[in-house]
Amino acid sequence: MKDGHILTARILAIYDGREEKTTYKGQIDRDENNAKPHMVLELTTCLPDSYSINPEPEVENTPQSWGTSNLYKLMSPGGEIYDNLPNELQSMIIPVMKKSGISGKIQNSSPEITKSYLFPLSIREYVTKDNITSEINNDEGNQYQYYIDHPGDVVKKEYAGDKNIVYYTRSAMQAENELYEYFWAIGGANNYATYPSYISLGTSFAFCI
């Protein structure tokens, strides 16, 4: 990155252009013109714990989502995280339309669709649907190919001073009329729970090229 940090990424999926039903099982990303990018990559380490979804407790009874969060702004053009990427990488990134749940809504409510340049994965993109059956939006995507093949290999936090092994996904907790400020966090194949969005847990992110 421009600040001197070295970031490494791994391939989550490659879209080869053939018929999806016969060649691909996992998450399919598309841009605003419904076209598929070539590849999806994810950081293999997390951003420091100093990053939260939102910087402070939100007003009670105000639904939240990935697209309305402060972290979304930081990961978009003009934001601190995105703008700190090398110019060459920025020129390669293809924004895609990501589905995300809205806190305070019932579990099966329609997700928000947000144009995202960098994005934390949803809990659904990490783990199989059988592992979490409640308080999550079932339309936030499907498990990525990498996590279908390597279900236990979630990103590990490595920054000195990190106090928690879990980090934020972009999934707001789906529970009608309660806990509006909670988002799902993950730290392993069977280690996930909801946390207030203003706690500094850090996060990882993916992007498409």
C-alpha positions as a Python dict, from the first residue, in 0.01 Angstrom:
ca = {
    (1, 'M'): (0, 0, 0),
    (2, 'K'): (106, 363, -33),
    (3, 'D'): (164, 385, 343),
    (4, 'G'): (429, 113, 326),
    (5, 'H'): (218, -182, 442),
    (6, 'I'): (257, -493, 228),
    (7, 'L'): (-72, -667, 154),
    (8, 'T'): (-96, -1016, 9),
    (9, 'A'): (-409, -1164, -146),
    (10, 'R'): (-534, -1504, -256),
    (11, 'I'): (-772, -1607, -530),
    (12, 'L'): (-1125, -1682, -411),
    (13, 'A'): (-1274, -1752, -751),
    (14, 'I'): (-1198, -1744, -1123),
    (15, 'Y'): (-1489, -1696, -1362),
    (16, 'D'): (-1400, -1871, -1686),
    (17, 'G'): (-1691, -1749, -1901),
    (18, 'R'): (-1848, -2086, -1964),
    (19, 'E'): (-2188, -2204, -1843),
    (20, 'E'): (-2207, -2137, -1469),
    (21, 'K'): (-2432, -2432, -1386),
    (22, 'T'): (-2180, -2686, -1515),
    (23, 'T'): (-1853, -2520, -1419),
    (24, 'Y'): (-1905, -2322, -1103),
    (25, 'K'): (-2063, -2394, -764),
    (26, 'G'): (-1994, -2087, -555),
    (27, 'Q'): (-2055, -1713, -540),
    (28, 'I'): (-2095, -1532, -874),
    (29, 'D'): (-2003, -1162, -870),
    (30, 'R'): (-2130, -920, -1135),
    (31, 'D'): (-2076, -554, -1215),
    (32, 'E'): (-2350, -296, -1267),
    (33, 'N'): (-2388, -412, -1629),
    (34, 'N'): (-2443, -772, -1515),
    (35, 'A'): (-2103, -878, -1647),
    (36, 'K'): (-1870, -1105, -1454),
    (37, 'P'): (-1517, -994, -1361),
    (38, 'H'): (-1232, -1233, -1429),
    (39, 'M'): (-1114, -1298, -1076),
    (40, 'V'): (-1195, -1236, -708),
    (41, 'L'): (-910, -1188, -461),
    (42, 'E'): (-911, -1157, -81),
    (43, 'L'): (-648, -1024, 158),
    (44, 'T'): (-474, -1302, 349),
    (45, 'T'): (-431, -1077, 655),
    (46, 'C'): (-666, -836, 826),
    (47, 'L'): (-654, -463, 852),
    (48, 'P'): (-559, -351, 1206),
    (49, 'D'): (-810, -355, 1491),
    (50, 'S'): (-839, 21, 1464),
    (51, 'Y'): (-1104, -30, 1192),
    (52, 'S'): (-1467, -77, 1289),
    (53, 'I'): (-1789, -77, 1087),
    (54, 'N'): (-1888, 257, 1238),
    (55, 'P'): (-1676, 485, 1461),
    (56, 'E'): (-1923, 522, 1747),
    (57, 'P'): (-2256, 383, 1871),
    (58, 'E'): (-2536, 462, 1627),
    (59, 'V'): (-2871, 612, 1721),
    (60, 'E'): (-3102, 344, 1858),
    (61, 'N'): (-3375, 227, 1621),
    (62, 'T'): (-3177, 332, 1314),
    (63, 'P'): (-3127, 34, 1078),
    (64, 'Q'): (-2772, -13, 952),
    (65, 'S'): (-2613, -191, 658),
    (66, 'W'): (-2282, -228, 479),
    (67, 'G'): (-2377, 42, 229),
    (68, 'T'): (-2458, 300, 499),
    (69, 'S'): (-2151, 228, 710),
    (70, 'N'): (-1840, 437, 762),
    (71, 'L'): (-1626, 139, 659),
    (72, 'Y'): (-1799, 131, 320),
    (73, 'K'): (-1698, 494, 266),
    (74, 'L'): (-1336, 417, 363),
    (75, 'M'): (-1329, 132, 108),
    (76, 'S'): (-1471, 342, -177),
    (77, 'P'): (-1290, 595, -400),
    (78, 'G'): (-1208, 898, -187),
    (79, 'G'): (-1186, 685, 127),
    (80, 'E'): (-870, 623, 327),
    (81, 'I'): (-838, 249, 260),
    (82, 'Y'): (-915, 257, -113),
    (83, 'D'): (-702, 563, -182),
    (84, 'N'): (-406, 402, -6),
    (85, 'L'): (-395, 121, -263),
    (86, 'P'): (-136, 152, -541),
    (87, 'N'): (-264, 340, -844),
    (88, 'E'): (-194, 39, -1064),
    (89, 'L'): (-420, -179, -854),
    (90, 'Q'): (-696, 83, -839),
    (91, 'S'): (-699, 91, -1219),
    (92, 'M'): (-759, -285, -1231),
    (93, 'I'): (-1039, -309, -974),
    (94, 'I'): (-1388, -370, -1113),
    (95, 'P'): (-1672, -258, -880),
    (96, 'V'): (-1939, -521, -831),
    (97, 'M'): (-2292, -515, -694),
    (98, 'K'): (-2294, -679, -351),
    (99, 'K'): (-2604, -787, -159),
    (100, 'S'): (-2612, -714, 214),
    (101, 'G'): (-2870, -746, 488),
    (102, 'I'): (-3015, -447, 675),
    (103, 'S'): (-3019, -459, 1054),
    (104, 'G'): (-3355, -445, 1224),
    (105, 'K'): (-3526, -626, 937),
    (106, 'I'): (-3670, -976, 942),
    (107, 'Q'): (-3440, -1254, 829),
    (108, 'N'): (-3587, -1301, 481),
    (109, 'S'): (-3629, -933, 394),
    (110, 'S'): (-3487, -806, 64),
    (111, 'P'): (-3115, -725, 86),
    (112, 'E'): (-2957, -393, 1),
    (113, 'I'): (-2758, -393, -325),
    (114, 'T'): (-2446, -175, -313),
    (115, 'K'): (-2181, -93, -573),
    (116, 'S'): (-1860, -198, -398),
    (117, 'Y'): (-1496, -156, -498),
    (118, 'L'): (-1355, -324, -186),
    (119, 'F'): (-1582, -533, 34),
    (120, 'P'): (-1567, -756, 340),
    (121, 'L'): (-1721, -1093, 264),
    (122, 'S'): (-2065, -1172, 400),
    (123, 'I'): (-2101, -1454, 648),
    (124, 'R'): (-2279, -1651, 374),
    (125, 'E'): (-1978, -1613, 144),
    (126, 'Y'): (-1757, -1769, 413),
    (127, 'V'): (-1962, -2058, 548),
    (128, 'T'): (-2222, -2302, 425),
    (129, 'K'): (-2586, -2216, 490),
    (130, 'D'): (-2626, -2522, 711),
    (131, 'N'): (-2389, -2372, 971),
    (132, 'I'): (-2596, -2058, 1043),
    (133, 'T'): (-2973, -2073, 1020),
    (134, 'S'): (-3098, -1760, 1196),
    (135, 'E'): (-3034, -1384, 1231),
    (136, 'I'): (-2867, -1372, 890),
    (137, 'N'): (-2991, -1264, 547),
    (138, 'N'): (-3002, -1569, 322),
    (139, 'D'): (-2963, -1359, 6),
    (140, 'E'): (-2616, -1216, 80),
    (141, 'G'): (-2453, -1449, -171),
    (142, 'N'): (-2321, -1803, -165),
    (143, 'Q'): (-2006, -1957, -29),
    (144, 'Y'): (-1703, -1866, -242),
    (145, 'Q'): (-1527, -2142, -430),
    (146, 'Y'): (-1217, -2111, -213),
    (147, 'Y'): (-1418, -2170, 104),
    (148, 'I'): (-1607, -2458, -55),
    (149, 'D'): (-1271, -2624, -113),
    (150, 'H'): (-1106, -2498, 210),
    (151, 'P'): (-1387, -2439, 464),
    (152, 'G'): (-1152, -2397, 762),
    (153, 'D'): (-904, -2161, 603),
    (154, 'V'): (-1046, -1819, 697),
    (155, 'V'): (-815, -1519, 720),
    (156, 'K'): (-598, -1506, 1031),
    (157, 'K'): (-529, -1184, 1220),
    (158, 'E'): (-158, -1117, 1249),
    (159, 'Y'): (-116, -755, 1359),
    (160, 'A'): (60, -714, 1692),
    (161, 'G'): (-180, -592, 1955),
    (162, 'D'): (-497, -737, 1807),
    (163, 'K'): (-716, -826, 2104),
    (164, 'N'): (-975, -1041, 1924),
    (165, 'I'): (-929, -1323, 1676),
    (166, 'V'): (-1257, -1240, 1505),
    (167, 'Y'): (-1301, -966, 1243),
    (168, 'Y'): (-1603, -805, 1080),
    (169, 'T'): (-1795, -933, 781),
    (170, 'R'): (-2036, -699, 600),
    (171, 'S'): (-2339, -892, 736),
    (172, 'A'): (-2571, -697, 963),
    (173, 'M'): (-2755, -902, 1223),
    (174, 'Q'): (-3107, -982, 1104),
    (175, 'A'): (-3339, -960, 1404),
    (176, 'E'): (-3653, -754, 1373),
    (177, 'N'): (-3677, -450, 1601),
    (178, 'E'): (-3370, -523, 1815),
    (179, 'L'): (-2989, -500, 1825),
    (180, 'Y'): (-2973, -264, 1530),
    (181, 'E'): (-2603, -191, 1560),
    (182, 'Y'): (-2481, -553, 1550),
    (183, 'F'): (-2278, -711, 1267),
    (184, 'W'): (-2147, -1064, 1223),
    (185, 'A'): (-1776, -1128, 1279),
    (186, 'I'): (-1575, -1441, 1200),
    (187, 'G'): (-1250, -1591, 1324),
    (188, 'G'): (-1263, -1953, 1208),
    (189, 'A'): (-1473, -2216, 1036),
    (190, 'N'): (-1691, -2254, 1347),
    (191, 'N'): (-1611, -1928, 1523),
    (192, 'Y'): (-1857, -1650, 1442),
    (193, 'A'): (-2082, -1425, 1645),
    (194, 'T'): (-2243, -1080, 1637),
    (195, 'Y'): (-2069, -769, 1774),
    (196, 'P'): (-2163, -401, 1799),
    (197, 'S'): (-2051, -223, 1483),
    (198, 'Y'): (-1843, 34, 1673),
    (199, 'I'): (-1604, -214, 1839),
    (200, 'S'): (-1259, -210, 1678),
    (201, 'L'): (-1229, -565, 1547),
    (202, 'G'): (-1060, -493, 1215),
    (203, 'T'): (-1163, -660, 890),
    (204, 'S'): (-1038, -818, 573),
    (205, 'F'): (-1162, -729, 226),
    (206, 'A'): (-1191, -871, -122),
    (207, 'F'): (-1199, -710, -465),
    (208, 'C'): (-1259, -808, -827),
    (209, 'I'): (-1039, -756, -1130),
}
